[in-house]
GROMACS .gro file of C-alpha atoms in nm:
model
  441
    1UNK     CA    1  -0.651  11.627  11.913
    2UNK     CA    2  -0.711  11.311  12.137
    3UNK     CA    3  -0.511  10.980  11.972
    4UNK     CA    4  -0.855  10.748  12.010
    5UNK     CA    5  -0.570  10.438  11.800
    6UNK     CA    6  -0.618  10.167  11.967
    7UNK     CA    7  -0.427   9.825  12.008
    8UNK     CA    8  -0.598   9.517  12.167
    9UNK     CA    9  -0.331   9.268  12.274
   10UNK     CA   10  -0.138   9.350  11.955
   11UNK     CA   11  -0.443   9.345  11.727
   12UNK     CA   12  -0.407   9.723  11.611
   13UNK     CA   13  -0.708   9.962  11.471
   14UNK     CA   14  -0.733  10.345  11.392
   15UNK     CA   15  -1.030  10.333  11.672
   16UNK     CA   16  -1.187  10.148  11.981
   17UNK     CA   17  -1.512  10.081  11.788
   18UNK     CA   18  -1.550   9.731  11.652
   19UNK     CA   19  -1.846   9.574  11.534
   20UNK     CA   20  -1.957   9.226  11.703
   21UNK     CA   21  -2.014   8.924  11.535
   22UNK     CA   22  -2.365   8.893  11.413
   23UNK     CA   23  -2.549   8.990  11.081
   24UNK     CA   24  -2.379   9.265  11.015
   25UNK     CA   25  -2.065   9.079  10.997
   26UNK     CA   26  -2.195   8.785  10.805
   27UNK     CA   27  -1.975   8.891  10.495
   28UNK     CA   28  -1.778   9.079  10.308
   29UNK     CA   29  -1.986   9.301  10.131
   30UNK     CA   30  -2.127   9.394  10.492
   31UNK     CA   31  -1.783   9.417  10.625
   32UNK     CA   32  -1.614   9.648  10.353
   33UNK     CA   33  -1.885   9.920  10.396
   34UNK     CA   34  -1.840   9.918  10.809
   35UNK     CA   35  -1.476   9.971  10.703
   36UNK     CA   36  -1.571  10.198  10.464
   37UNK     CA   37  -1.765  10.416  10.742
   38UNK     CA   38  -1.477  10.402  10.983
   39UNK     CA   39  -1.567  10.134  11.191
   40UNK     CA   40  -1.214  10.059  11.355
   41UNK     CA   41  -1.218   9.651  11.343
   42UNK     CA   42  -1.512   9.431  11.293
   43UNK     CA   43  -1.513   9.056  11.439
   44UNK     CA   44  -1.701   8.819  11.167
   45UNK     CA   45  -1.985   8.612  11.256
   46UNK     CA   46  -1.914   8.287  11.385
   47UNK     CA   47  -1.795   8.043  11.149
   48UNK     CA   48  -1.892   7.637  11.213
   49UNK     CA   49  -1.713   7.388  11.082
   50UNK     CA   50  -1.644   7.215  10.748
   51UNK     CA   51  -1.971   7.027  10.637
   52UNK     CA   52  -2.326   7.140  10.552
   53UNK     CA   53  -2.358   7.505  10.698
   54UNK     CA   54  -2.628   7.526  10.971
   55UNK     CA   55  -2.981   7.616  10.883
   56UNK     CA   56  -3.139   7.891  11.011
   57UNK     CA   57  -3.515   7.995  10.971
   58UNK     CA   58  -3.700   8.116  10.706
   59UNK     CA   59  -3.910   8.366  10.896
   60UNK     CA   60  -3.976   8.638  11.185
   61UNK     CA   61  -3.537   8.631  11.377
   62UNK     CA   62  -3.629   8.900  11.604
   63UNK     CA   63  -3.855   9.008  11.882
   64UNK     CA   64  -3.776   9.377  11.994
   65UNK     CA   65  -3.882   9.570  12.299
   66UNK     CA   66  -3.922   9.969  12.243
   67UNK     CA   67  -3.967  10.275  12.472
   68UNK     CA   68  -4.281  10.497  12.519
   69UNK     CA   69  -4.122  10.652  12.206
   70UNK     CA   70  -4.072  10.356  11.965
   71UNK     CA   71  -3.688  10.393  12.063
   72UNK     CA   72  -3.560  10.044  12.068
   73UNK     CA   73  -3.463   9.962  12.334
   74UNK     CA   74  -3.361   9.567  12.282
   75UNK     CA   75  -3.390   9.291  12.037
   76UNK     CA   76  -3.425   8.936  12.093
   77UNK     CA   77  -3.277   8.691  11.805
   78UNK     CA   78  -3.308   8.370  11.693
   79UNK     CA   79  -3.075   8.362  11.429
   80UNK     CA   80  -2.783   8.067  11.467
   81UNK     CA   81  -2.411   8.128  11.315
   82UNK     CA   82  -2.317   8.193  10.985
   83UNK     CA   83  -2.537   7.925  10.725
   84UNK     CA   84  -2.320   8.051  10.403
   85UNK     CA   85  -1.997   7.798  10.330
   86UNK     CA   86  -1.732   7.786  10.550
   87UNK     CA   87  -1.487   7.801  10.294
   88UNK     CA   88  -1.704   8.082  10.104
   89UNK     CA   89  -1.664   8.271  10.434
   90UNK     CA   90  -1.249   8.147  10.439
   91UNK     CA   91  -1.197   8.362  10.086
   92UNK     CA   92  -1.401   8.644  10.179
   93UNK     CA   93  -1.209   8.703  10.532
   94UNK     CA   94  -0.823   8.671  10.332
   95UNK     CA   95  -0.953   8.967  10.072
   96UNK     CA   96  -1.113   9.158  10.315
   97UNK     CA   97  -0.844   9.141  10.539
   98UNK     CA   98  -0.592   9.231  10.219
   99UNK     CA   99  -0.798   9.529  10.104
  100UNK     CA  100  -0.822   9.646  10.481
  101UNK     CA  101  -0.453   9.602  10.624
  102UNK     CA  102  -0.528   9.849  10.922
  103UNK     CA  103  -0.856   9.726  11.064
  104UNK     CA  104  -0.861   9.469  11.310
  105UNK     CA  105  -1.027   9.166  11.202
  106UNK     CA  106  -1.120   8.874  11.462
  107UNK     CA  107  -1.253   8.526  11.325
  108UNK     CA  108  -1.544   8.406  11.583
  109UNK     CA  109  -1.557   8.017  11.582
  110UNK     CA  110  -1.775   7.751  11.723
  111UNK     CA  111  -1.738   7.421  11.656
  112UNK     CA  112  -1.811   7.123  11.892
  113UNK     CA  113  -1.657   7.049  12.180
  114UNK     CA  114  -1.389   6.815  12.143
  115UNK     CA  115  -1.016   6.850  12.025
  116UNK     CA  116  -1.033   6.726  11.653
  117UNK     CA  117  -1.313   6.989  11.582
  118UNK     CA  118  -1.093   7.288  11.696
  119UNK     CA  119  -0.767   7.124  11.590
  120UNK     CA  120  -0.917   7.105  11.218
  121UNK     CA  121  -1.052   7.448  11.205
  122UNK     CA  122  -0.790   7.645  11.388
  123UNK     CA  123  -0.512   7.654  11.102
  124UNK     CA  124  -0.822   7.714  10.809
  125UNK     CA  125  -0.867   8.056  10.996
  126UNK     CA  126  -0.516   8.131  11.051
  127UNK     CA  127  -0.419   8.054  10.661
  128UNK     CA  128  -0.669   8.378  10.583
  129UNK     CA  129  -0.404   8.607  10.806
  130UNK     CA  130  -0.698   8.772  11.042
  131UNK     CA  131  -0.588   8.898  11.314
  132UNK     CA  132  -0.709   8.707  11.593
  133UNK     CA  133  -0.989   8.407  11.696
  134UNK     CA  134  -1.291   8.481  11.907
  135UNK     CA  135  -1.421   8.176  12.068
  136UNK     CA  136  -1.834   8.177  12.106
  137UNK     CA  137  -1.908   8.045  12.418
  138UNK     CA  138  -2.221   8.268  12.475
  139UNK     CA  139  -2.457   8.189  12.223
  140UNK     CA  140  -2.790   8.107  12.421
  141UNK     CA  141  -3.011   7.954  12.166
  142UNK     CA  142  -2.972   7.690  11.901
  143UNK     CA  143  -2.599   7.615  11.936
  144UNK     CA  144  -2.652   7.535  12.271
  145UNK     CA  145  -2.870   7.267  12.261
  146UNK     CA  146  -2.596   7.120  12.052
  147UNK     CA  147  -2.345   7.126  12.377
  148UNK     CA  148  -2.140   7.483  12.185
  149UNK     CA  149  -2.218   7.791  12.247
  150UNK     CA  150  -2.349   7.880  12.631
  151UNK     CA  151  -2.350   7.488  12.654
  152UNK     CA  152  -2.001   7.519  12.677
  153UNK     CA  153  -1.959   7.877  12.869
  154UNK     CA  154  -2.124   7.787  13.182
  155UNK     CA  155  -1.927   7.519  13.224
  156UNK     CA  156  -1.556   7.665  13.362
  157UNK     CA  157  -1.367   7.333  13.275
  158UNK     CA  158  -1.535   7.343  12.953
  159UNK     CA  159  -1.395   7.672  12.894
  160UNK     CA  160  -1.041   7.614  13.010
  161UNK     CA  161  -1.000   7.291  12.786
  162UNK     CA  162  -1.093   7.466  12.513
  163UNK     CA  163  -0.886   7.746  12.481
  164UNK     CA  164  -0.608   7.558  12.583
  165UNK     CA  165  -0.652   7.366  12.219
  166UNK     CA  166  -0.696   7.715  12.072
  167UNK     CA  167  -0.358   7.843  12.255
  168UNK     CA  168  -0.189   7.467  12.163
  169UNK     CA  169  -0.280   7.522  11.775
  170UNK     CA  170  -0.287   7.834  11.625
  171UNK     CA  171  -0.071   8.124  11.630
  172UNK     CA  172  -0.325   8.395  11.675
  173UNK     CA  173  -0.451   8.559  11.929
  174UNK     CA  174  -0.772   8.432  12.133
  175UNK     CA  175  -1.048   8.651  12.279
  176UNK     CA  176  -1.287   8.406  12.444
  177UNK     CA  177  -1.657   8.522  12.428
  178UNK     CA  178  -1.838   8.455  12.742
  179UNK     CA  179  -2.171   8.415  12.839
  180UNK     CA  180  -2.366   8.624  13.075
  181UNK     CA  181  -2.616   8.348  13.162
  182UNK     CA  182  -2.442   8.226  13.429
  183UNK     CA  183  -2.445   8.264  13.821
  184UNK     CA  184  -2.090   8.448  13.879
  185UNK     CA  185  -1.924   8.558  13.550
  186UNK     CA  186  -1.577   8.543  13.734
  187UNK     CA  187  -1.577   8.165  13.694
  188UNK     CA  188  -1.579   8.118  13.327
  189UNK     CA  189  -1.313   8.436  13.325
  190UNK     CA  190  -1.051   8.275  13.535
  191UNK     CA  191  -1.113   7.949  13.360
  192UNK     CA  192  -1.010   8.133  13.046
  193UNK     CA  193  -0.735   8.295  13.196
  194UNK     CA  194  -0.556   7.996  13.370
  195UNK     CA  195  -0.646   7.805  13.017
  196UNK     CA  196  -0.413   8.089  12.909
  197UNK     CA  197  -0.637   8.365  12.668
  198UNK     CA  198  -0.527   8.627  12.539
  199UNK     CA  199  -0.858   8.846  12.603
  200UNK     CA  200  -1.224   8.767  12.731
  201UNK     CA  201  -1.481   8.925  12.538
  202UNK     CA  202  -1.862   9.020  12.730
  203UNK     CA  203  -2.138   8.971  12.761
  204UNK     CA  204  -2.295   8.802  12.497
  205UNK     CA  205  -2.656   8.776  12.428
  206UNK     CA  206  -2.875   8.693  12.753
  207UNK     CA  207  -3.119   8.457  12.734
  208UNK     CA  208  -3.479   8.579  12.715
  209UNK     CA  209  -3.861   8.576  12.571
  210UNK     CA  210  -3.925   8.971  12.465
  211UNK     CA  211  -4.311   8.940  12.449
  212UNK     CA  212  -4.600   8.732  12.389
  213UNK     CA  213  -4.849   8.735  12.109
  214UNK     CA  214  -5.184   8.781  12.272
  215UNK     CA  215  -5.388   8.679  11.963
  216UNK     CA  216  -5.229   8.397  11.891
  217UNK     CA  217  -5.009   8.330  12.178
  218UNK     CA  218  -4.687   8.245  12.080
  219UNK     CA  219  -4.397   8.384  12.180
  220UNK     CA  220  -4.222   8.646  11.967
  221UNK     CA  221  -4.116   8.614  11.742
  222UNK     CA  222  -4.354   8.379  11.551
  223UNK     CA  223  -4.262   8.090  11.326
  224UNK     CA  224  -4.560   7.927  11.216
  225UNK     CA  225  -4.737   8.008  11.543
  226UNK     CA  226  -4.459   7.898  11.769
  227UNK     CA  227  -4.179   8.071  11.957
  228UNK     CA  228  -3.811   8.027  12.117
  229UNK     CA  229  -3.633   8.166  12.349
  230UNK     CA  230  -3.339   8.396  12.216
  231UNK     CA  231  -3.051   8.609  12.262
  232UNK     CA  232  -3.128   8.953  12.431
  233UNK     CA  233  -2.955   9.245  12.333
  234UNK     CA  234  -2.907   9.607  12.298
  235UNK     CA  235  -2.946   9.938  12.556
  236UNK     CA  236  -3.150   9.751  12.766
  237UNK     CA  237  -2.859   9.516  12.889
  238UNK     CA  238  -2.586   9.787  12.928
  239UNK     CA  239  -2.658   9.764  13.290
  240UNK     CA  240  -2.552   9.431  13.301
  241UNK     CA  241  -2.242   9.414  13.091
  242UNK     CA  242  -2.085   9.704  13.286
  243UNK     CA  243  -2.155   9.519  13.593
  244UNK     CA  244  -2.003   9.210  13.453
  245UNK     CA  245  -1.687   9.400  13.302
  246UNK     CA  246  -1.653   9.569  13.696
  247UNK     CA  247  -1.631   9.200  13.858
  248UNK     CA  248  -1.382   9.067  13.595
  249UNK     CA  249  -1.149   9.420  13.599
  250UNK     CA  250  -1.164   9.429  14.004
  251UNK     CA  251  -1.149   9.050  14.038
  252UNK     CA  252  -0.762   8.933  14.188
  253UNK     CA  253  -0.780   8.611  13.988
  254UNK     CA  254  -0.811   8.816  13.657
  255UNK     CA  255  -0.670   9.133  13.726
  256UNK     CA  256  -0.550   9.280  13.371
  257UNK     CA  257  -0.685   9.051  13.192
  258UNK     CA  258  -0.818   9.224  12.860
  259UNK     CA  259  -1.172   9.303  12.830
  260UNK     CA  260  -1.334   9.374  12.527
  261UNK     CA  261  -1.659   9.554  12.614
  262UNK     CA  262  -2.008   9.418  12.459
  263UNK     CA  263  -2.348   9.528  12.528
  264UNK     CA  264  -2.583   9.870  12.422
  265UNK     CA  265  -2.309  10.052  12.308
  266UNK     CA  266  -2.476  10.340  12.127
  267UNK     CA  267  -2.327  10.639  12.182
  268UNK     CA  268  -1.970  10.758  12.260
  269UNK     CA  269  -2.055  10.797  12.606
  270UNK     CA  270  -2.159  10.385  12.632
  271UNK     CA  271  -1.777  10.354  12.484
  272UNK     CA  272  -1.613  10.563  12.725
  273UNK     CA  273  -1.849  10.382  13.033
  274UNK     CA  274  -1.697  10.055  12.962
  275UNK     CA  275  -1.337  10.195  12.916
  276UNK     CA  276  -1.343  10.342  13.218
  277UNK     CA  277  -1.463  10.042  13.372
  278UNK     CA  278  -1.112   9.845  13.290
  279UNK     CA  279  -1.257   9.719  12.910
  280UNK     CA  280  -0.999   9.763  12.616
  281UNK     CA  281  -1.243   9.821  12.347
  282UNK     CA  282  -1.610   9.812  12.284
  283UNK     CA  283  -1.815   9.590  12.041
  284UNK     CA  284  -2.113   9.726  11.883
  285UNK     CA  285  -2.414   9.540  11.719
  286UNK     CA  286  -2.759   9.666  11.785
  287UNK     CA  287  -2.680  10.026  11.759
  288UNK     CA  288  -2.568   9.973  11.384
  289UNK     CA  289  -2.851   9.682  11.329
  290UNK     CA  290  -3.103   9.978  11.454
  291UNK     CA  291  -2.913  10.291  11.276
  292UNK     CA  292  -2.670  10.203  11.019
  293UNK     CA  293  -2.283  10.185  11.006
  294UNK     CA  294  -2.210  10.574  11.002
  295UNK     CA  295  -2.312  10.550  11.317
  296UNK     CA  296  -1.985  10.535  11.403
  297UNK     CA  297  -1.900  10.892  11.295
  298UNK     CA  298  -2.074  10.983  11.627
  299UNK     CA  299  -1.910  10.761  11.811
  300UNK     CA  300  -1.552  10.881  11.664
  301UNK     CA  301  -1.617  11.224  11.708
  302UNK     CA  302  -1.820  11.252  12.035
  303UNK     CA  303  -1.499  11.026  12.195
  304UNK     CA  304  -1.255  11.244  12.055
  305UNK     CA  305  -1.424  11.558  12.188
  306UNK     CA  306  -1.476  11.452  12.533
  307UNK     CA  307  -1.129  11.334  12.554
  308UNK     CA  308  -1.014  11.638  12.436
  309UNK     CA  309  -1.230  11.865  12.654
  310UNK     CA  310  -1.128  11.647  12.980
  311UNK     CA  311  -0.713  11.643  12.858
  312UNK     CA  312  -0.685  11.309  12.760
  313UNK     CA  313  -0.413  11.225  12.547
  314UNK     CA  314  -0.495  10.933  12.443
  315UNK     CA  315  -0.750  10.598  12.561
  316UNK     CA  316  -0.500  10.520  12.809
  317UNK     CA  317  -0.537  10.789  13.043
  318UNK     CA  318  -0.902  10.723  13.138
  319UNK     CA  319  -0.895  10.331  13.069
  320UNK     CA  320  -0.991  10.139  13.407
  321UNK     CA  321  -0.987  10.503  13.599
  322UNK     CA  322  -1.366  10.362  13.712
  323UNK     CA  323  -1.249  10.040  13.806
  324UNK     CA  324  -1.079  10.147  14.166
  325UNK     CA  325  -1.423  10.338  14.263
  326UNK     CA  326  -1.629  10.014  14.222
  327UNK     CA  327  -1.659   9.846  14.583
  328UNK     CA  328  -1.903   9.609  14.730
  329UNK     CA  329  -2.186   9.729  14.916
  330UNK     CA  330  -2.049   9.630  15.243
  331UNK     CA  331  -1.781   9.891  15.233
  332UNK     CA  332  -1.981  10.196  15.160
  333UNK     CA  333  -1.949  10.536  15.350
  334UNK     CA  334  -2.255  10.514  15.608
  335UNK     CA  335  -2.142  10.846  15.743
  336UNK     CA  336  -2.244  10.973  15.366
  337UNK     CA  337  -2.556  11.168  15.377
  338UNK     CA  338  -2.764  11.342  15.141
  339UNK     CA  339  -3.090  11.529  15.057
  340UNK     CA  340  -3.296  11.575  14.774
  341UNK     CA  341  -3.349  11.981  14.664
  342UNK     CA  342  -3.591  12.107  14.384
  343UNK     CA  343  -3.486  12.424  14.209
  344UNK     CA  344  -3.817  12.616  14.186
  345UNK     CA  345  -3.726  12.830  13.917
  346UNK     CA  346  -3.688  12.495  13.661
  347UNK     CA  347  -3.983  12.333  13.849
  348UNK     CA  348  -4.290  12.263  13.571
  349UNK     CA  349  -4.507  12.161  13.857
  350UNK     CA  350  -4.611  11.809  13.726
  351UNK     CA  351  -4.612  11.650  14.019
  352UNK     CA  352  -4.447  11.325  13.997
  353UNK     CA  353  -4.185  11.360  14.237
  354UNK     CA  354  -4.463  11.415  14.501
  355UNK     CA  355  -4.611  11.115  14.339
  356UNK     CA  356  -4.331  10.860  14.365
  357UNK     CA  357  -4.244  10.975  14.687
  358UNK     CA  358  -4.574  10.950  14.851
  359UNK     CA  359  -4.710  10.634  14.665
  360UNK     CA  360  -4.387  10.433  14.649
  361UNK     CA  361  -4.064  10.582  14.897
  362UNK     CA  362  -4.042  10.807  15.194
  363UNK     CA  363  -4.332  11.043  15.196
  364UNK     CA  364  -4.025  11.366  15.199
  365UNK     CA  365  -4.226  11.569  14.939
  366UNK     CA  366  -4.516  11.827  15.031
  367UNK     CA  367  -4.759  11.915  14.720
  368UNK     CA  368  -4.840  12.280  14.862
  369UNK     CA  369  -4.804  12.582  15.026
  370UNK     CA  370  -4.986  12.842  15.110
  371UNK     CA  371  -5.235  12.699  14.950
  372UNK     CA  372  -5.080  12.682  14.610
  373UNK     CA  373  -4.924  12.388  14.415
  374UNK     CA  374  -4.568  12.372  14.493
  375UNK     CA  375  -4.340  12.098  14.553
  376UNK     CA  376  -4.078  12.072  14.816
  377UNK     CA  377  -3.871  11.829  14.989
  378UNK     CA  378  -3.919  11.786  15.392
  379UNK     CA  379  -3.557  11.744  15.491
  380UNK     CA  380  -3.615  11.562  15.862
  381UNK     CA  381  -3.784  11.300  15.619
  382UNK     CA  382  -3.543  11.259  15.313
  383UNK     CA  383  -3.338  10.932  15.285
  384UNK     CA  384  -3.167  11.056  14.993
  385UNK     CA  385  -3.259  10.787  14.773
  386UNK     CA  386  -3.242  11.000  14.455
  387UNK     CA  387  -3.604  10.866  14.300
  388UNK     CA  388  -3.752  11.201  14.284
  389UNK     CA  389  -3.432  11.309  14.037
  390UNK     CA  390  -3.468  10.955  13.824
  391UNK     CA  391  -3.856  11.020  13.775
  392UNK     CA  392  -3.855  11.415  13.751
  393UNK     CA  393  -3.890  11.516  13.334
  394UNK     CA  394  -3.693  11.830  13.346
  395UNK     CA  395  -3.282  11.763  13.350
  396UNK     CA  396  -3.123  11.908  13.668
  397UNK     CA  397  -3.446  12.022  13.842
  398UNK     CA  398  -3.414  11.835  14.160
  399UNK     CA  399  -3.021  11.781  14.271
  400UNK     CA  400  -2.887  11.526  14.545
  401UNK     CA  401  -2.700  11.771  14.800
  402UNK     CA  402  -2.457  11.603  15.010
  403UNK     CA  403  -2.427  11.741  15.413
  404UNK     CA  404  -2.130  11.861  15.556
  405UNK     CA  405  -1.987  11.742  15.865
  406UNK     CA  406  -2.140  11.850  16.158
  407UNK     CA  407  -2.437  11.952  15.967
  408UNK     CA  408  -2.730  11.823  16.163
  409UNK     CA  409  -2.938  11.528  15.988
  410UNK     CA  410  -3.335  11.622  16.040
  411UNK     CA  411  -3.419  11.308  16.003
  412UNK     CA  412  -3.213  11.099  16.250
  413UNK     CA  413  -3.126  11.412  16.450
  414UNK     CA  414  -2.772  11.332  16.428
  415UNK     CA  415  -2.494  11.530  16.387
  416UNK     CA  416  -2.307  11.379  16.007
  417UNK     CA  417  -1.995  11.253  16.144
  418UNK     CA  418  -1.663  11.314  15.965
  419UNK     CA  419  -1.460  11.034  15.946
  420UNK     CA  420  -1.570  10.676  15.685
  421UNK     CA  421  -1.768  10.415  15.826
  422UNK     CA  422  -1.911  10.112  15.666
  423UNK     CA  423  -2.110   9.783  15.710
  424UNK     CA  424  -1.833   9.599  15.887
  425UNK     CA  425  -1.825   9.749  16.174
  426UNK     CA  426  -2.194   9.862  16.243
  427UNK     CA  427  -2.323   9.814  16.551
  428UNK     CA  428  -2.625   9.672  16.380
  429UNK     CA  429  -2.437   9.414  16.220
  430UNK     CA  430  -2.385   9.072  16.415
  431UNK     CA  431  -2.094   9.007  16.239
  432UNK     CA  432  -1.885   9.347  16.240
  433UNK     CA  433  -1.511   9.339  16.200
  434UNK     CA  434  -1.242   9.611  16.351
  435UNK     CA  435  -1.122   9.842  16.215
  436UNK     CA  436  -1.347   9.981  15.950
  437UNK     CA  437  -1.131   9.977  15.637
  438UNK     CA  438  -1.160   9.830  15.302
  439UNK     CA  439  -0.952   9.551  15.197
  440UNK     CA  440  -0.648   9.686  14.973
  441UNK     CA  441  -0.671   9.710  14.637
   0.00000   0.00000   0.00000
C-alpha cells in the first residue's frame, strides 16, 4: 500500500492533508475532531497579538457563488483573525498539541509590522511546542487596512524584513503565507526566500465582491444594508493557485523552495494536482467548511489508491513530476497539430458542439447529413481548439486526435512536419531567435 506520511521541512504528519487556518481552526474543540477524522496536520487560525482580541461582525461573513446545481463553487468572507484571547488560544494550542503528538500543528500569526510586535509574540507561540509559525501575509480584507495582512504581502521588502525577525527569534520553523493579489507572485516568494523561510504557503484568499443584492443593493454579504469586499475562496480559484504554485516551483530564484499548496482542494485528485506541480502538501478549507471533516477519508483513500494503481511508493515519486512540463507559451510545439473527432455511437445529438463552434469558434462542425441530424467535424476547418470536448455533456464523446507526421493538415494544406518548432523562431515573429530550443531547465 502507497506510504501517503508526509514530512514538511521536518514538520512530520501521517498524511499530506492539512487544514488551513480559518474557522475551522479557530480552536480546540474544532481542531481535536479534524484530528479525530484523520486530518494529517491542521494550521490554527491566525492569532493577533496580546491586547483586546479583534472584533469581528455580528452578522451575514460570507457571500458564496454556486453552480447550475447549487454545488458551491466559492465563498467570499469577511471574517478577520481569531477574536477569542490570545492567551485562551496559547493553552488550547500546548494541549492540543500534547494530546496529538503526531499531527503537524502550525501557529498562523499576524501582528503589525514592526520588530517589537513579532519579537513579543514569537517566543509566546514557541513556549506551546507547535510545530512551526505561518506568517499571514495574504489576508485581503480588514487586516489590511491596518498595514498586516496583504498590506504587508505585496510589498517584497515588507516580506523579507519580516521573516527575517521570525528566522532571528524563534526556533521554529516559518511557512510564510502569501498573497495572490499581487502582479507577479515570484516577487513576494524570493523576498521570503532571500529573508531566509523555511516554506511559502499559497495562495491565500483573493480579493473579490461575489454578488450584488438587487433589492437592496448592497453587496453580499449584507451588514445592515452595506457590503465589503472579501476573501475569495474555494474550487473556483484552483485555477489560479496551481498557476501560482507552477511560477514559484519553475522559478530559478526559488527553485526548491517548499510549497505548501492552498486553494479548492476537494478531492484527492486537487491534492495530487498541486503535488505534482512541485507543492509539498495541500491545505484545505472550503471543502471541509462546505462538507465536514471526514471529508478527508476521501481524500486519504482516493490518494492512496491512485498511487497505488500508478506504482507509487510513496508522495515522493510523483511530487514536482508536473513541474518540468510547464513552459511558457513562447516555447510551444507549433509543429503540434490536432483535430477534434465525435464518436457517433456515444453521440446524444444535443447539439452544442455545433453550437459553440458555429456561434463562438471556427465554424468545423456540420449539423447534418443526408438530411438527418448528425454532427461531425470538417477536418480542413478544425483548429483543434478542444471547445467542442469542454462544452459536449457526455464524457469522452468527442476526443482531440493528434496528426502524425507527414499526415496532411486540411486546413493549411500542409504536410505536419516532424521535428519541434516554437514562437522564437517563426517567421511571423519580428523578433525570432536561432536555434529553436528551450532554455535549459
Amino acid at each position: 500500500m502507497a506510504d501517503i506520511r508526509n514530512n514538511f521541512v521536518g514538520i512530520k504528519s501521517p498524511n499530506p492533508f492539512w487544514l488551513a487556518s480559518a474557522p475551522p481552526t479557530d480552536k480546540a474543540y474544532n481542531v481535536e475532531r479534524a484530528f479525530k477524522a484523520g486530518w494529517g496536520g491542521v494550521v490554527w487560525k491566525t492569532l493577533g497579538e496580546e491586547g483586546p482580541p479583534v472584533v469581528n461582525v455580528n452578522g451575514p461573513r460570507y457571500g458564496a457563488i454556486w453552480g447550475a446545481d447549487r454545488r458551491l463553487l466559492g465563498l467570499n468572507n469577511i471574517e478577520l483573525i481569531t477574536d477569542r484571547q490570545l492567551q485562551l488560544n496559547l493553552q488550547e494550542i500546548k494541549q492540543v498539541k500534547k494530546n496529538w503528538p503526531d499531527r503537524a500543528l502550525v501557529v498562523s500569526i499576524m501582528v503589525p509590522c514592526d520588530e517589537e510586535s513579532w519579537k513579543a509574540i514569537l517566543p509566546l507561540v514557541e513556549e506551546t511546542e507547535a510545530d512551526g509559525i505561518e506568517l499571514n501575509f495574504g489576508c485581503p480584507h480588514g487586516m489590511s487596512e491596518r498595514g498586516m495582512g496583504s498590506a504587508v504581502g505585496q510589498v517584497p521588502e515588507y516580506v523579507e524584513m519580516v521573516v527575517r525577525w521570525c528566522k532571528q527569534y524563534s526556533r521554529m520553523p516559518v511557512i510564510t503565507k502569501l498573497t495572490p493579489n499581487i502582479s507577479d507572485i515570484r516577487k513576494p516568494a524570493r523576498a521570503a526566500k532571500n529573508g531566509g523561510t523555511d516554506a511559502v504557503s499559497l495562495i491565500n484568499t483573493i480579493n473579490s465582491i461575489t454578488a450584488v443584492n438587487l433589492d437592496t443593493f448592497s453587496p453580499e454579504p449584507s451588514i445592515d444594508g452595506r457590503g465589503s469586499h472579501g476573501g475569495y475562496c474555494g474550487p473556483a480559484v484552483k485555477p489560479i493557485a496551481l498557476s501560482m504554485v507552477s511560477e514559484i516551483a519553475r522559478d530559478p530564484e526559488t527553485l526548491g523552495l517548499p510549497i505548501s499548496g492552498i486553494g479548492g482542494v476537494t478531492t484527492w485528485r486537487d491534492a495530487a494536482e498541486f503535488l505534482a506541480l512541485g507543492a509539498g502538501n495541500v491545505q484545505v478549507c472550503t471543502a471541509a467548511m462546505t462538507y465536514g471533516f471526514k471529508i478527508v477519508e476521501e481524500m486519504i483513500s482516493g490518494l492512496s489508491n491512485w498511487m497505488d494503481e500508478k506504482g507509487h511508493a510513496s508522495l515522493d515519486d510523483f511530487t514536482g513530476r508536473a513541474v518540468r512540463n510547464v513552459t511558457d507559451w513562447q516555447f510551444l510545439n507549433l509543429n503540434y497539430i490536432t483535430k477534434a473527432r465525435i464518436n457517433q455511437d456515444l453521440c446524444i445529438k444535443c447539439g452544442r458542439c455545433h453550437i459553440a463552434c458555429e456561434d463562438t469558434s471556427h465554424q468545423a462542425i456540420s449539423k447534418t447529413k443526408d438530411g438527418k441530424r448528425h454532427f461531425e467535424v470538417l477536418e480542413d476547418e478544425c483548429v483543434g481548439c478542444n471547445l467542442c470536448v469542454n462544452v459536449c455533456p457526455v464524457e469522452d464523446c468527442i476526443e482531440m486526435i493528434a496528426l502524425e507526421p507527414g499526415m496532411l493538415d486540411q486546413r493549411t494544406k500542409k504536410v505536419v512536419e516532424p521535428t519541434y518548432a516554437n514562437w522564437t523562431t517563426h517567421p511571423n515573429n519580428p523578433m525570432r531567435k536561432d536555434p529553436a530550443v528551450e532554455p535549459a531547465e
